[in-house]
Amino acid sequence: MPKRMTPEELLGRLDTALSQGHIFAYYQPQYNHSTGRMTGAEALMRWQDPEYGMQYPSDFIPVLEESDMLYRADIQMVRTTCAFQRYCLDNEIPTVPISFNMSRNDIYKHEYFEEVEKIRREYDVPVRYIRVELTETSAIGGVDLVSSVIKRFHDYGYVVEMDDFGSGYSSLNILKDLNVDIIKLDLNFLNGDIGGRGGIILRSIVQMTKWLRTPIIAEGVETVEQADFMKSIGSNYIQGYLYSRPVPEKEFLEKLVTTQHEPTAAAMKLVDTFDADKFWDPNSLETLIFSNYVGGAAIFSYKNGELEVIRVNKKYVSEIGMNLSEKDFIESCPWHYFEPEGKVIYQQAINRAIESGEEERCDTWRVLKSKCCGEDRVCIRTYMQVIGRAGDQYLFYAMVHNVTKEKKNYDEVFNSDQRFRHASEHANIYAWEYDIATREMRPCFRCMRDLGLPALIKNYPEPAFEMGIFPQDYADMYREWHRMLEEGVDKLEAVIPLTRDRIPFVVRYTTEYDENGNPVKAYGSATYLDQIEEEGTSAGE
Ligand code: C2E
Ligand code: CA
Ligand code: CA
């Protein structure tokens, strides 16, 4: 039965452990979940004491670290790994790159890189067979030292991995500062929450790292669901109990012989003209331009008919005319809004753009649905161009214009049948939802499009007067309405001249109540008076 050693015992036995081979490596293989092939492995330190039995890193590493002894054990691991790779090469055992762990003190107090490189040469192991893992915490106290160590490794052709990514708070910034080649994401940090918020975080990390062209290895993957989820968000590399626990050398050798291998592929390559790093930097000019100075724009990825929206700017959502945040839009299914015919047209344009590498254009009709004003059809003109590619996955930049008005006019001239349909569809009805408790108003997409309203208006109705939608001379009456809604009135109706042009509209409210009969929401609508068949009731002139 293994027993934990006290810190004194650990430190007292370290010399013997190192010289007698009580400290050695277990290897945990990594796999591509899509192909089942092995792509690499990690060497994990184990300490088998003759008296106390197996000791685990979580117990002894902090002790060694504190007394600055970890360096010696770490270097021993590098030696073990190189010796193992030498053994494979000599015996023609097909092997994979193996990573070892670097700790903070290794670089703060020691000549870590020089020592690693010396050992590699001693065993004459090609640099592609070993990799170094470092953690975000190695950058505590400044990134300069770590950056310079990474650079030294890079200069000699080593692959550098960022371990335990996502465990710290500064993760995203760290990626910008530290030039790593592979990211290791530990699912344990999410405590199993991949369905909810955790999944959203994962998805955005994966999307972001795609931009940085950095492959991801998911660690701590224990279930098929977790592996499938990672795959579904475009990350295939897996290290975890699902495929294999860390195993002793002998067992690992067997796995190497019996499993097929493949290299860890580079993430998506972007076309030269597009600087991905800058694109993800929230302070870069590129981001500023994307967010503020271009019209509606989106970045999406496309693979075998599957389309995933990666990033949209505010204007994209409002141009299309939806009452959604950019985040909600990204999380909704992009094909959902297309009419079947429009989907075909869009896909054809995608194929043309892939073939030509040039900007391609298409017009597609989409159906927008909302609770407060039902359905609306909009026609969106898209200009799209491929900006990146990885295998059969393509990355697109798309700009959109809402051309519904032009299209409808065109149709009206050329098709009298359609004219009727569009005329009725184009009925000048504006709708909104008013939350009685919070006084928040959510306009329909037509209000947003025609009147330029934001998706959410607080402290309603006051802003309506300031914006000039409701005339000042009707302000008191309209305020009074909202007081009545709070008190529970069920219906309100009047003719009110709206907008600065004082166009007469019939304005109505209908109230919705909860099970106790308390008013919850009021649904407002404004119908252009000409649309209503009664005549002459024009008011407020
Ligand atoms: P790490 O580098 O993040 O290593 C991964 C740890 O997760 C390993 O624990 C591994 O056994 C465990 N693990 C792998 N798959 C799963 C899984 O599906 N579920 C769960 N719950 N855990 C999984 P281990 O070997 O106990 O190592 C713990 C930590 O100790 C390592 O975390 C690393 O930070 C440190 N460590 C291990 N070996 C070395 C070394 O040679 N040098 C240094 N400096 N640190 C080391
Ligand atoms: Ca590690
Ligand atoms: Ca890790």
Coordinates of C-alpha atoms and ligand atoms in Angstrom, one line a residue:
M1 CA 0.0 0.0 0.0
P2 CA 1.6 3.3 -1.1
K3 CA 2.1 5.8 1.7
R4 CA 2.7 9.6 1.4
M5 CA 6.2 10.8 2.3
T6 CA 6.6 13.9 4.4
P7 CA 8.4 16.8 2.9
E8 CA 11.5 16.0 5.0
E9 CA 11.5 12.4 3.7
L10 CA 11.0 13.5 0.1
L11 CA 13.9 15.9 0.3
G12 CA 16.1 13.5 2.2
R13 CA 15.6 10.7 -0.4
L14 CA 15.8 12.8 -3.5
D15 CA 19.5 12.1 -4.3
T16 CA 19.0 8.4 -4.0
A17 CA 15.7 8.5 -6.0
L18 CA 17.5 10.3 -8.8
S19 CA 20.5 8.1 -8.9
Q20 CA 18.7 4.8 -8.4
G21 CA 16.0 5.5 -10.9
H22 CA 13.1 5.8 -8.5
I23 CA 12.1 8.9 -10.4
F24 CA 11.1 8.0 -13.9
A25 CA 8.4 8.7 -16.5
Y26 CA 5.0 7.5 -17.3
Y27 CA 3.8 8.4 -20.8
Q28 CA 0.3 9.5 -21.7
P29 CA -0.4 9.3 -25.4
Q30 CA -2.4 11.9 -27.3
Y31 CA -4.8 11.1 -30.2
N32 CA -6.7 12.6 -33.1
H33 CA -10.3 11.9 -32.2
S34 CA -11.3 12.0 -35.8
T35 CA -8.9 9.3 -37.0
G36 CA -8.1 7.4 -33.8
R37 CA -4.4 7.8 -34.6
M38 CA -1.7 8.7 -32.0
T39 CA -0.2 12.2 -32.5
G40 CA 2.1 12.6 -29.5
A41 CA 2.6 11.9 -25.8
E42 CA 3.5 13.6 -22.6
A43 CA 6.1 12.4 -20.1
L44 CA 4.7 12.6 -16.5
M45 CA 6.9 12.2 -13.5
R46 CA 6.5 9.3 -11.1
W47 CA 8.4 8.5 -8.0
Q48 CA 8.4 4.8 -6.9
D49 CA 9.9 4.6 -3.4
P50 CA 11.1 1.1 -2.4
E51 CA 9.5 1.6 1.0
Y52 CA 6.6 4.0 0.5
G53 CA 5.5 3.0 -2.9
M54 CA 4.2 5.2 -5.7
Q55 CA 4.3 9.0 -5.1
Y56 CA 2.3 11.4 -7.3
P57 CA 3.4 14.7 -8.7
S58 CA 0.6 16.7 -6.9
D59 CA 2.2 15.6 -3.6
F60 CA 5.9 15.9 -4.3
I61 CA 6.3 18.5 -7.0
P62 CA 5.3 21.4 -4.7
V63 CA 7.8 20.3 -2.1
L64 CA 10.6 20.0 -4.6
E65 CA 9.7 23.3 -6.2
E66 CA 9.7 25.1 -2.8
S67 CA 13.2 24.0 -2.0
D68 CA 14.4 24.6 -5.6
M69 CA 15.0 20.9 -6.2
L70 CA 12.5 20.4 -9.0
Y71 CA 15.1 21.5 -11.5
R72 CA 17.1 18.4 -11.0
A73 CA 14.0 16.1 -11.3
D74 CA 12.9 18.0 -14.4
I75 CA 16.3 17.6 -16.1
Q76 CA 16.1 13.9 -15.3
M77 CA 12.8 13.7 -17.1
V78 CA 14.4 15.4 -20.2
R79 CA 17.1 12.8 -20.1
T80 CA 14.6 10.0 -19.7
T81 CA 12.6 11.2 -22.6
C82 CA 15.6 11.6 -24.9
A83 CA 16.9 8.2 -23.9
F84 CA 13.5 6.7 -24.7
Q85 CA 13.4 8.3 -28.1
R86 CA 17.0 7.1 -28.8
Y87 CA 15.9 3.6 -27.9
C88 CA 12.9 3.8 -30.3
L89 CA 15.1 5.2 -33.1
D90 CA 17.7 2.5 -32.6
N91 CA 15.2 -0.3 -32.6
E92 CA 13.1 1.1 -35.4
I93 CA 10.1 1.5 -33.2
P94 CA 7.8 4.1 -34.8
T95 CA 7.6 6.9 -32.2
V96 CA 5.8 10.2 -31.7
P97 CA 6.9 13.6 -30.3
I98 CA 7.0 13.5 -26.5
S99 CA 6.7 16.6 -24.4
F100 CA 8.2 17.2 -21.0
N101 CA 7.2 19.8 -18.4
M102 CA 9.1 22.9 -17.7
S103 CA 8.5 24.7 -14.4
R104 CA 8.8 28.3 -13.6
N105 CA 12.0 27.9 -11.5
D106 CA 13.7 26.0 -14.3
I107 CA 14.0 29.2 -16.2
Y108 CA 14.2 31.7 -13.4
K109 CA 17.2 30.2 -11.7
H110 CA 18.8 27.9 -14.2
E111 CA 20.2 27.5 -17.6
Y112 CA 17.3 25.3 -18.6
F113 CA 17.4 25.7 -22.4
E114 CA 21.2 25.1 -22.6
E115 CA 20.9 22.0 -20.4
V116 CA 18.0 20.6 -22.5
E117 CA 19.8 21.2 -25.7
K118 CA 23.0 19.5 -24.4
I119 CA 21.0 16.4 -23.4
R120 CA 19.3 16.3 -26.8
R121 CA 22.6 16.4 -28.6
E122 CA 24.1 13.8 -26.3
Y123 CA 21.4 11.4 -27.3
D124 CA 21.3 12.7 -30.8
V125 CA 17.5 13.0 -30.9
P126 CA 16.1 15.0 -33.8
V127 CA 14.4 18.1 -32.4
R128 CA 11.0 17.1 -33.8
Y129 CA 10.8 14.2 -31.3
I130 CA 10.7 16.3 -28.2
R131 CA 8.5 19.2 -27.1
V132 CA 8.5 21.5 -24.1
E133 CA 5.4 22.4 -22.1
L134 CA 5.2 25.6 -20.1
T135 CA 2.4 27.1 -18.1
E136 CA 0.9 30.5 -18.0
T137 CA 2.3 30.9 -14.5
S138 CA 5.8 30.9 -15.8
A139 CA 5.0 34.4 -17.1
I140 CA 4.1 35.7 -13.6
G141 CA 6.3 38.6 -12.9
G142 CA 6.7 39.5 -16.6
V143 CA 6.7 37.9 -20.0
D144 CA 10.1 39.0 -21.1
L145 CA 12.2 36.1 -19.6
V146 CA 9.7 33.5 -20.8
S147 CA 9.5 35.0 -24.2
S148 CA 13.3 34.9 -24.6
V149 CA 13.4 31.3 -23.5
I150 CA 10.6 30.4 -26.0
K151 CA 12.6 32.2 -28.6
R152 CA 15.7 30.2 -27.8
F153 CA 13.7 26.9 -28.2
H154 CA 12.2 28.2 -31.4
D155 CA 15.6 29.1 -32.8
Y156 CA 16.7 25.5 -32.4
G157 CA 13.4 24.2 -34.0
Y158 CA 11.6 23.0 -30.8
V159 CA 7.8 23.0 -30.6
V160 CA 6.6 24.8 -27.5
E161 CA 3.3 24.1 -25.9
M162 CA 1.3 26.2 -23.5
D163 CA 0.1 23.9 -20.7
D164 CA -3.1 24.3 -18.6
F165 CA -4.4 27.1 -20.9
G166 CA -7.5 28.7 -19.5
S167 CA -6.7 28.1 -15.9
G168 CA -5.5 31.7 -15.3
Y169 CA -7.3 34.9 -15.7
S170 CA -5.0 36.4 -18.3
S171 CA -5.2 33.6 -20.8
L172 CA -6.2 35.5 -23.8
N173 CA -3.6 38.2 -23.3
I174 CA -0.9 35.6 -22.6
L175 CA -1.5 34.1 -26.0
K176 CA -0.7 37.4 -27.6
D177 CA 2.5 37.8 -25.7
L178 CA 3.8 34.3 -25.7
N179 CA 4.5 32.8 -29.0
V180 CA 3.6 29.1 -28.5
D181 CA 2.9 26.5 -31.2
I182 CA 0.4 24.3 -29.4
I183 CA -2.2 25.0 -26.7
K184 CA -3.2 22.5 -24.1
L185 CA -6.7 23.1 -22.7
D186 CA -7.6 21.3 -19.5
L187 CA -11.2 20.3 -19.4
N188 CA -11.0 19.7 -15.7
F189 CA -11.0 23.5 -15.2
L190 CA -14.6 23.5 -16.4
N191 CA -15.9 21.1 -13.8
G192 CA -17.8 19.2 -16.4
D193 CA -19.7 22.2 -17.6
I194 CA -19.4 21.8 -21.4
G195 CA -23.1 22.3 -22.1
G196 CA -23.5 25.8 -20.7
R197 CA -21.2 28.7 -20.1
G198 CA -18.1 26.4 -20.1
G199 CA -19.0 25.3 -23.7
I200 CA -19.3 28.8 -24.8
I201 CA -15.9 29.7 -23.3
L202 CA -14.4 26.6 -25.0
R203 CA -15.9 27.5 -28.3
S204 CA -14.6 31.0 -28.3
I205 CA -11.1 29.8 -27.2
V206 CA -11.1 27.3 -30.0
Q207 CA -12.2 29.9 -32.5
M208 CA -9.7 32.4 -31.3
T209 CA -6.8 29.9 -31.5
K210 CA -7.8 29.1 -35.0
W211 CA -7.2 32.7 -35.8
L212 CA -3.9 32.4 -34.1
R213 CA -3.3 29.3 -36.2
T214 CA -2.5 27.3 -33.1
P215 CA -3.6 23.7 -32.7
I216 CA -5.2 22.7 -29.4
I217 CA -4.8 19.5 -27.4
A218 CA -7.7 19.0 -25.0
E219 CA -6.5 17.4 -21.8
G220 CA -8.5 15.6 -19.1
V221 CA -10.9 14.2 -21.6
E222 CA -12.7 11.4 -19.8
T223 CA -15.9 10.8 -21.8
V224 CA -17.0 10.3 -25.4
E225 CA -19.3 13.3 -24.9
Q226 CA -16.4 15.6 -24.1
A227 CA -14.3 14.3 -27.0
D228 CA -17.2 14.7 -29.4
F229 CA -17.9 18.2 -28.1
M230 CA -14.3 19.2 -28.7
K231 CA -14.5 17.7 -32.2
S232 CA -17.7 19.6 -32.9
I233 CA -16.0 22.9 -32.2
G234 CA -13.1 22.0 -34.4
S235 CA -10.6 20.7 -32.0
N236 CA -9.6 17.0 -32.5
Y237 CA -6.5 16.4 -30.4
I238 CA -7.2 14.6 -27.2
Q239 CA -5.2 13.5 -24.2
G240 CA -7.1 11.9 -21.4
Y241 CA -8.4 8.8 -19.6
L242 CA -10.9 8.2 -22.4
Y243 CA -8.1 7.1 -24.7
S244 CA -5.4 6.2 -22.2
R245 CA -4.1 6.9 -18.7
P246 CA -0.5 7.6 -18.3
V247 CA 1.2 4.3 -18.7
P248 CA 4.7 2.8 -17.9
E249 CA 7.3 2.8 -20.5
K250 CA 6.8 -0.8 -21.5
E251 CA 3.1 -0.4 -22.1
F252 CA 3.7 2.8 -24.0
L253 CA 6.2 1.0 -26.3
E254 CA 3.4 -1.6 -27.1
K255 CA 1.0 1.2 -27.9
L256 CA 3.5 2.8 -30.2
V257 CA 3.9 -0.4 -32.1
T258 CA 0.2 -1.3 -32.3
T259 CA -1.3 2.2 -33.0
Q260 CA -1.1 4.2 -36.2
H261 CA 0.4 7.6 -35.9
E262 CA 0.0 11.0 -37.6
P263 CA 1.5 14.4 -37.0
T264 CA -0.3 17.2 -35.2
A265 CA -1.4 19.3 -38.1
A266 CA -1.1 23.1 -38.3
A267 CA -4.3 25.0 -37.7
M268 CA -5.9 27.0 -40.5
K269 CA -3.5 28.9 -42.7
L270 CA -4.6 32.4 -43.5
V271 CA -4.0 34.1 -46.8
D272 CA -1.1 36.4 -46.6
T273 CA -2.9 39.7 -46.9
F274 CA -4.8 39.1 -43.7
D275 CA -3.1 39.5 -40.4
A276 CA -4.9 37.2 -37.9
D277 CA -3.0 38.2 -34.8
K278 CA -4.0 41.8 -35.2
F279 CA -7.6 40.8 -36.0
W280 CA -7.9 39.2 -32.5
D281 CA -6.2 42.0 -30.7
P282 CA -9.1 44.1 -29.3
N283 CA -6.9 47.2 -29.5
S284 CA -5.6 46.8 -33.0
L285 CA -6.5 48.9 -35.9
E286 CA -8.0 45.9 -37.7
T287 CA -10.5 45.4 -34.9
L288 CA -11.3 49.0 -34.8
I289 CA -11.9 49.0 -38.5
F290 CA -14.0 45.8 -38.4
S291 CA -16.1 47.1 -35.6
N292 CA -16.5 50.7 -36.6
Y293 CA -15.6 51.6 -40.1
V294 CA -16.8 48.9 -42.4
G295 CA -20.5 48.2 -42.9
G296 CA -22.1 44.9 -41.9
A297 CA -19.3 42.4 -41.9
A298 CA -18.9 38.8 -40.8
I299 CA -16.2 36.1 -40.7
F300 CA -17.4 32.6 -41.1
S301 CA -15.9 29.2 -41.7
Y302 CA -17.2 26.7 -44.2
K303 CA -16.6 23.0 -44.6
N304 CA -18.6 20.5 -46.6
G305 CA -21.9 22.5 -46.5
E306 CA -21.5 23.4 -42.8
L307 CA -21.3 27.1 -42.1
E308 CA -20.1 28.5 -38.8
V309 CA -20.2 32.2 -38.0
I310 CA -17.1 33.2 -36.1
R311 CA -17.4 36.9 -35.8
V312 CA -19.8 39.6 -36.8
N313 CA -19.9 43.3 -36.1
K314 CA -22.8 45.2 -34.8
K315 CA -23.7 46.6 -38.1
Y316 CA -24.0 43.1 -39.6
V317 CA -26.8 42.3 -37.2
S318 CA -28.6 45.5 -37.6
E319 CA -28.2 45.5 -41.4
I320 CA -29.9 42.2 -41.6
G321 CA -32.5 43.6 -39.3
M322 CA -32.5 41.4 -36.3
N323 CA -33.1 42.2 -32.8
L324 CA -30.2 40.1 -31.5
S325 CA -26.8 40.8 -29.9
E326 CA -23.7 39.8 -31.9
K327 CA -23.1 37.0 -29.5
D328 CA -26.7 35.6 -29.8
F329 CA -26.4 35.7 -33.5
I330 CA -23.1 33.8 -33.6
E331 CA -24.7 31.1 -31.4
S332 CA -27.7 30.7 -33.6
C333 CA -27.7 28.4 -36.6
P334 CA -26.7 30.5 -39.6
W335 CA -28.7 28.5 -42.2
H336 CA -31.8 28.9 -40.0
Y337 CA -32.7 32.3 -41.6
F338 CA -32.3 31.3 -45.2
E339 CA -35.2 30.4 -47.4
P340 CA -34.4 27.0 -49.2
E341 CA -33.8 28.7 -52.5
G342 CA -31.6 31.3 -50.8
K343 CA -29.5 28.6 -49.2
V344 CA -28.7 27.1 -52.6
I345 CA -27.8 30.5 -54.0
Y346 CA -25.5 31.2 -51.1
Q347 CA -23.8 27.9 -51.3
Q348 CA -23.2 28.4 -55.0
A349 CA -21.6 31.7 -54.3
I350 CA -19.4 30.1 -51.6
N351 CA -18.3 27.5 -54.2
R352 CA -17.6 30.2 -56.8
A353 CA -15.5 32.1 -54.2
I354 CA -13.5 29.0 -53.3
E355 CA -12.8 28.4 -57.0
S356 CA -12.0 31.9 -58.0
G357 CA -10.3 33.2 -54.9
E358 CA -12.0 36.5 -55.8
E359 CA -14.8 38.4 -54.3
E360 CA -18.2 36.9 -55.2
R361 CA -21.7 38.4 -54.9
C362 CA -25.1 36.9 -54.2
D363 CA -28.6 38.1 -53.2
T364 CA -30.5 35.8 -50.8
W365 CA -33.9 36.1 -49.1
R366 CA -34.0 35.4 -45.5
V367 CA -36.9 35.1 -43.1
L368 CA -36.7 36.8 -39.8
K369 CA -39.1 35.8 -37.0
S370 CA -39.8 37.6 -33.8
K371 CA -42.3 37.3 -31.0
C372 CA -43.6 40.8 -31.3
C373 CA -44.0 41.3 -35.0
G374 CA -44.2 37.9 -36.6
E375 CA -42.3 37.2 -39.8
D376 CA -40.5 39.5 -42.1
R377 CA -38.6 38.7 -45.3
V378 CA -35.4 40.5 -46.1
C379 CA -33.1 40.4 -49.0
I380 CA -29.4 40.4 -48.2
R381 CA -26.7 41.1 -50.7
T382 CA -23.4 39.4 -49.7
Y383 CA -20.0 40.1 -51.0
M384 CA -17.7 37.2 -49.9
Q385 CA -14.1 36.2 -50.2
V386 CA -11.9 33.4 -49.0
I387 CA -9.3 34.6 -46.5
G388 CA -8.0 31.4 -45.1
R389 CA -7.9 27.7 -45.6
A390 CA -7.0 24.4 -43.8
G391 CA -7.7 21.3 -45.8
D392 CA -11.3 21.4 -46.8
Q393 CA -12.2 24.1 -44.3
Y394 CA -12.4 27.6 -45.6
L395 CA -12.5 30.9 -43.8
F396 CA -14.6 33.7 -45.4
Y397 CA -14.9 37.4 -45.0
A398 CA -18.4 38.6 -45.9
M399 CA -19.9 42.1 -46.2
V400 CA -23.7 42.5 -46.3
H401 CA -26.1 45.1 -47.5
N402 CA -29.8 44.9 -46.9
V403 CA -31.3 45.4 -50.4
T404 CA -34.9 44.5 -49.4
K405 CA -36.3 47.9 -50.5
E406 CA -34.6 47.9 -53.9
K407 CA -35.6 44.3 -54.5
K408 CA -39.2 44.9 -53.6
N409 CA -39.4 48.0 -55.9
Y410 CA -37.9 46.0 -58.7
D411 CA -40.4 43.2 -58.2
E412 CA -43.2 45.6 -58.1
V413 CA -42.4 47.0 -61.5
F414 CA -41.9 43.6 -63.1
N415 CA -44.4 41.4 -61.4
S416 CA -47.8 42.5 -60.5
D417 CA -48.6 39.2 -58.7
Q418 CA -45.7 39.8 -56.4
R419 CA -46.7 43.3 -56.0
F420 CA -49.8 42.4 -54.1
R421 CA -47.9 40.1 -51.8
H422 CA -45.2 42.5 -51.1
A423 CA -47.6 45.4 -50.5
S424 CA -49.4 43.4 -47.9
E425 CA -46.2 42.2 -46.4
H426 CA -44.9 45.7 -46.4
A427 CA -47.8 46.9 -44.3
N428 CA -46.5 49.8 -42.3
I429 CA -47.0 48.1 -39.0
Y430 CA -44.5 48.7 -36.3
A431 CA -44.5 46.6 -33.2
W432 CA -42.7 46.6 -29.8
E433 CA -42.7 44.8 -26.5
Y434 CA -42.9 46.8 -23.3
D435 CA -41.7 45.2 -20.0
I436 CA -43.9 46.7 -17.4
A437 CA -41.6 46.0 -14.4
T438 CA -38.4 47.1 -15.9
R439 CA -39.7 49.8 -18.3
E440 CA -37.7 48.3 -21.1
M441 CA -38.9 48.4 -24.6
R442 CA -37.8 46.0 -27.4
P443 CA -38.6 47.2 -30.9
C444 CA -39.3 44.9 -33.9
F445 CA -36.8 44.7 -36.6
R446 CA -38.9 47.1 -38.8
C447 CA -38.6 49.7 -36.1
M448 CA -34.9 49.2 -35.9
R449 CA -34.5 49.4 -39.7
D450 CA -36.8 52.3 -40.5
L451 CA -36.5 54.4 -37.4
G452 CA -32.9 53.4 -36.5
L453 CA -33.9 52.3 -33.0
P454 CA -31.5 50.3 -30.8
A455 CA -32.5 46.7 -29.9
L456 CA -33.3 47.7 -26.3
I457 CA -34.6 51.0 -25.0
K458 CA -34.5 51.6 -21.3
N459 CA -36.7 53.9 -19.2
Y460 CA -39.4 53.9 -21.9
P461 CA -41.2 56.0 -23.1
E462 CA -38.9 58.9 -22.3
P463 CA -36.4 58.3 -25.1
A464 CA -39.2 58.1 -27.6
F465 CA -39.8 61.9 -27.0
E466 CA -36.2 62.7 -27.1
M467 CA -35.8 60.8 -30.4
G468 CA -38.7 62.6 -31.9
I469 CA -40.7 59.5 -32.5
F470 CA -43.5 60.6 -30.3
P471 CA -44.3 64.4 -30.5
Q472 CA -43.8 66.5 -27.4
D473 CA -47.5 67.5 -27.3
Y474 CA -48.5 63.9 -26.9
A475 CA -45.9 63.2 -24.2
D476 CA -48.1 63.6 -21.2
M477 CA -50.9 61.5 -22.7
Y478 CA -48.4 58.7 -23.6
R479 CA -46.8 58.8 -20.1
E480 CA -50.3 58.5 -18.7
W481 CA -50.8 55.4 -20.8
H482 CA -47.7 53.8 -19.3
R483 CA -49.0 54.5 -15.8
M484 CA -52.3 52.9 -16.7
L485 CA -50.4 49.8 -18.0
E486 CA -48.7 49.5 -14.7
E487 CA -52.1 49.6 -13.0
G488 CA -53.3 46.8 -15.2
V489 CA -55.4 48.3 -18.0
D490 CA -55.9 45.7 -20.7
K491 CA -56.2 47.7 -23.9
L492 CA -55.3 51.2 -25.1
E493 CA -55.8 52.8 -28.5
A494 CA -55.5 56.2 -30.1
V495 CA -54.5 58.0 -33.2
I496 CA -51.2 59.7 -32.7
P497 CA -49.0 61.7 -35.2
L498 CA -45.7 60.0 -35.2
T499 CA -42.2 61.0 -36.1
R500 CA -41.1 64.5 -37.0
D501 CA -43.3 64.3 -40.1
R502 CA -46.3 63.8 -37.8
I503 CA -47.7 60.9 -39.8
P504 CA -50.9 59.7 -38.3
F505 CA -50.7 56.2 -36.9
V506 CA -53.1 54.1 -34.8
V507 CA -51.2 53.2 -31.7
R508 CA -52.4 50.3 -29.6
Y509 CA -51.4 48.4 -26.5
T510 CA -52.5 45.0 -25.4
T511 CA -51.5 43.7 -22.0
E512 CA -50.3 40.3 -20.9
Y513 CA -50.8 39.1 -17.3
D514 CA -49.2 36.5 -15.1
E515 CA -51.2 33.7 -13.4
N516 CA -52.0 36.1 -10.5
G517 CA -53.5 38.7 -12.8
N518 CA -50.6 41.1 -12.5
P519 CA -49.6 42.9 -15.7
V520 CA -46.3 41.7 -17.1
K521 CA -45.9 42.9 -20.6
A522 CA -47.7 45.2 -23.0
Y523 CA -47.5 44.7 -26.7
G524 CA -47.5 47.9 -28.6
S525 CA -48.2 48.5 -32.3
A526 CA -48.5 51.4 -34.6
T527 CA -50.4 51.0 -37.9
Y528 CA -50.2 53.6 -40.6
L529 CA -53.7 55.2 -40.8
D530 CA -54.1 54.7 -44.6
Q531 CA -53.7 51.0 -44.0
I532 CA -56.8 51.0 -41.9
E533 CA -60.0 51.1 -43.8
E534 CA -61.8 53.7 -41.8
E535 CA -61.3 57.1 -43.1
G536 CA -60.9 60.7 -42.0
T537 CA -60.1 60.3 -38.3
S538 CA -56.8 62.1 -38.8
A539 CA -55.9 63.8 -35.5
G540 CA -53.3 66.0 -33.9
E541 CA -52.6 68.4 -36.8
Ligands
C2E1 P1 -0.2 18.3 -16.3 O1 1.1 18.6 -16.9 O2 -1.4 19.1 -16.6 O3 -0.4 16.8 -16.6 C1 -1.7 16.2 -16.8 C2 -2.2 15.6 -15.5 O4 -3.6 15.2 -15.7 C3 -1.5 14.3 -15.2 O5 -1.5 14.2 -13.8 C4 -2.4 13.3 -15.8 O6 -2.2 12.0 -15.2 C5 -3.7 13.9 -15.5 N1 -4.7 13.4 -16.4 C6 -4.6 12.9 -17.7 N2 -5.7 12.5 -18.2 C7 -6.7 12.8 -17.3 C8 -8.1 12.6 -17.3 O7 -8.7 12.2 -18.2 N3 -8.8 13.0 -16.1 C9 -8.1 13.5 -15.1 N4 -8.8 13.9 -14.0 N5 -6.8 13.7 -15.0 C10 -6.1 13.3 -16.1 P2 -0.2 13.8 -13.0 O8 0.7 12.9 -13.8 O9 -0.6 13.5 -11.6 O10 0.6 15.2 -13.0 C11 0.1 16.3 -12.4 C12 0.8 17.6 -12.6 O11 2.2 17.5 -12.1 C13 1.1 17.8 -14.1 O12 0.0 18.3 -14.7 C14 2.2 18.7 -14.1 O13 1.8 20.0 -13.8 C15 3.0 18.2 -13.0 N6 4.1 17.3 -13.5 C16 4.0 16.0 -13.9 N7 5.2 15.6 -14.4 C17 6.1 16.7 -14.3 C18 7.5 16.9 -14.6 O14 8.2 16.0 -15.1 N8 8.0 18.1 -14.3 C19 7.2 19.1 -13.8 N9 7.8 20.3 -13.6 N10 5.9 19.0 -13.5 C20 5.4 17.8 -13.7
CA2 CA 1.9 19.1 -18.7
CA3 CA -2.0 20.2 -18.3

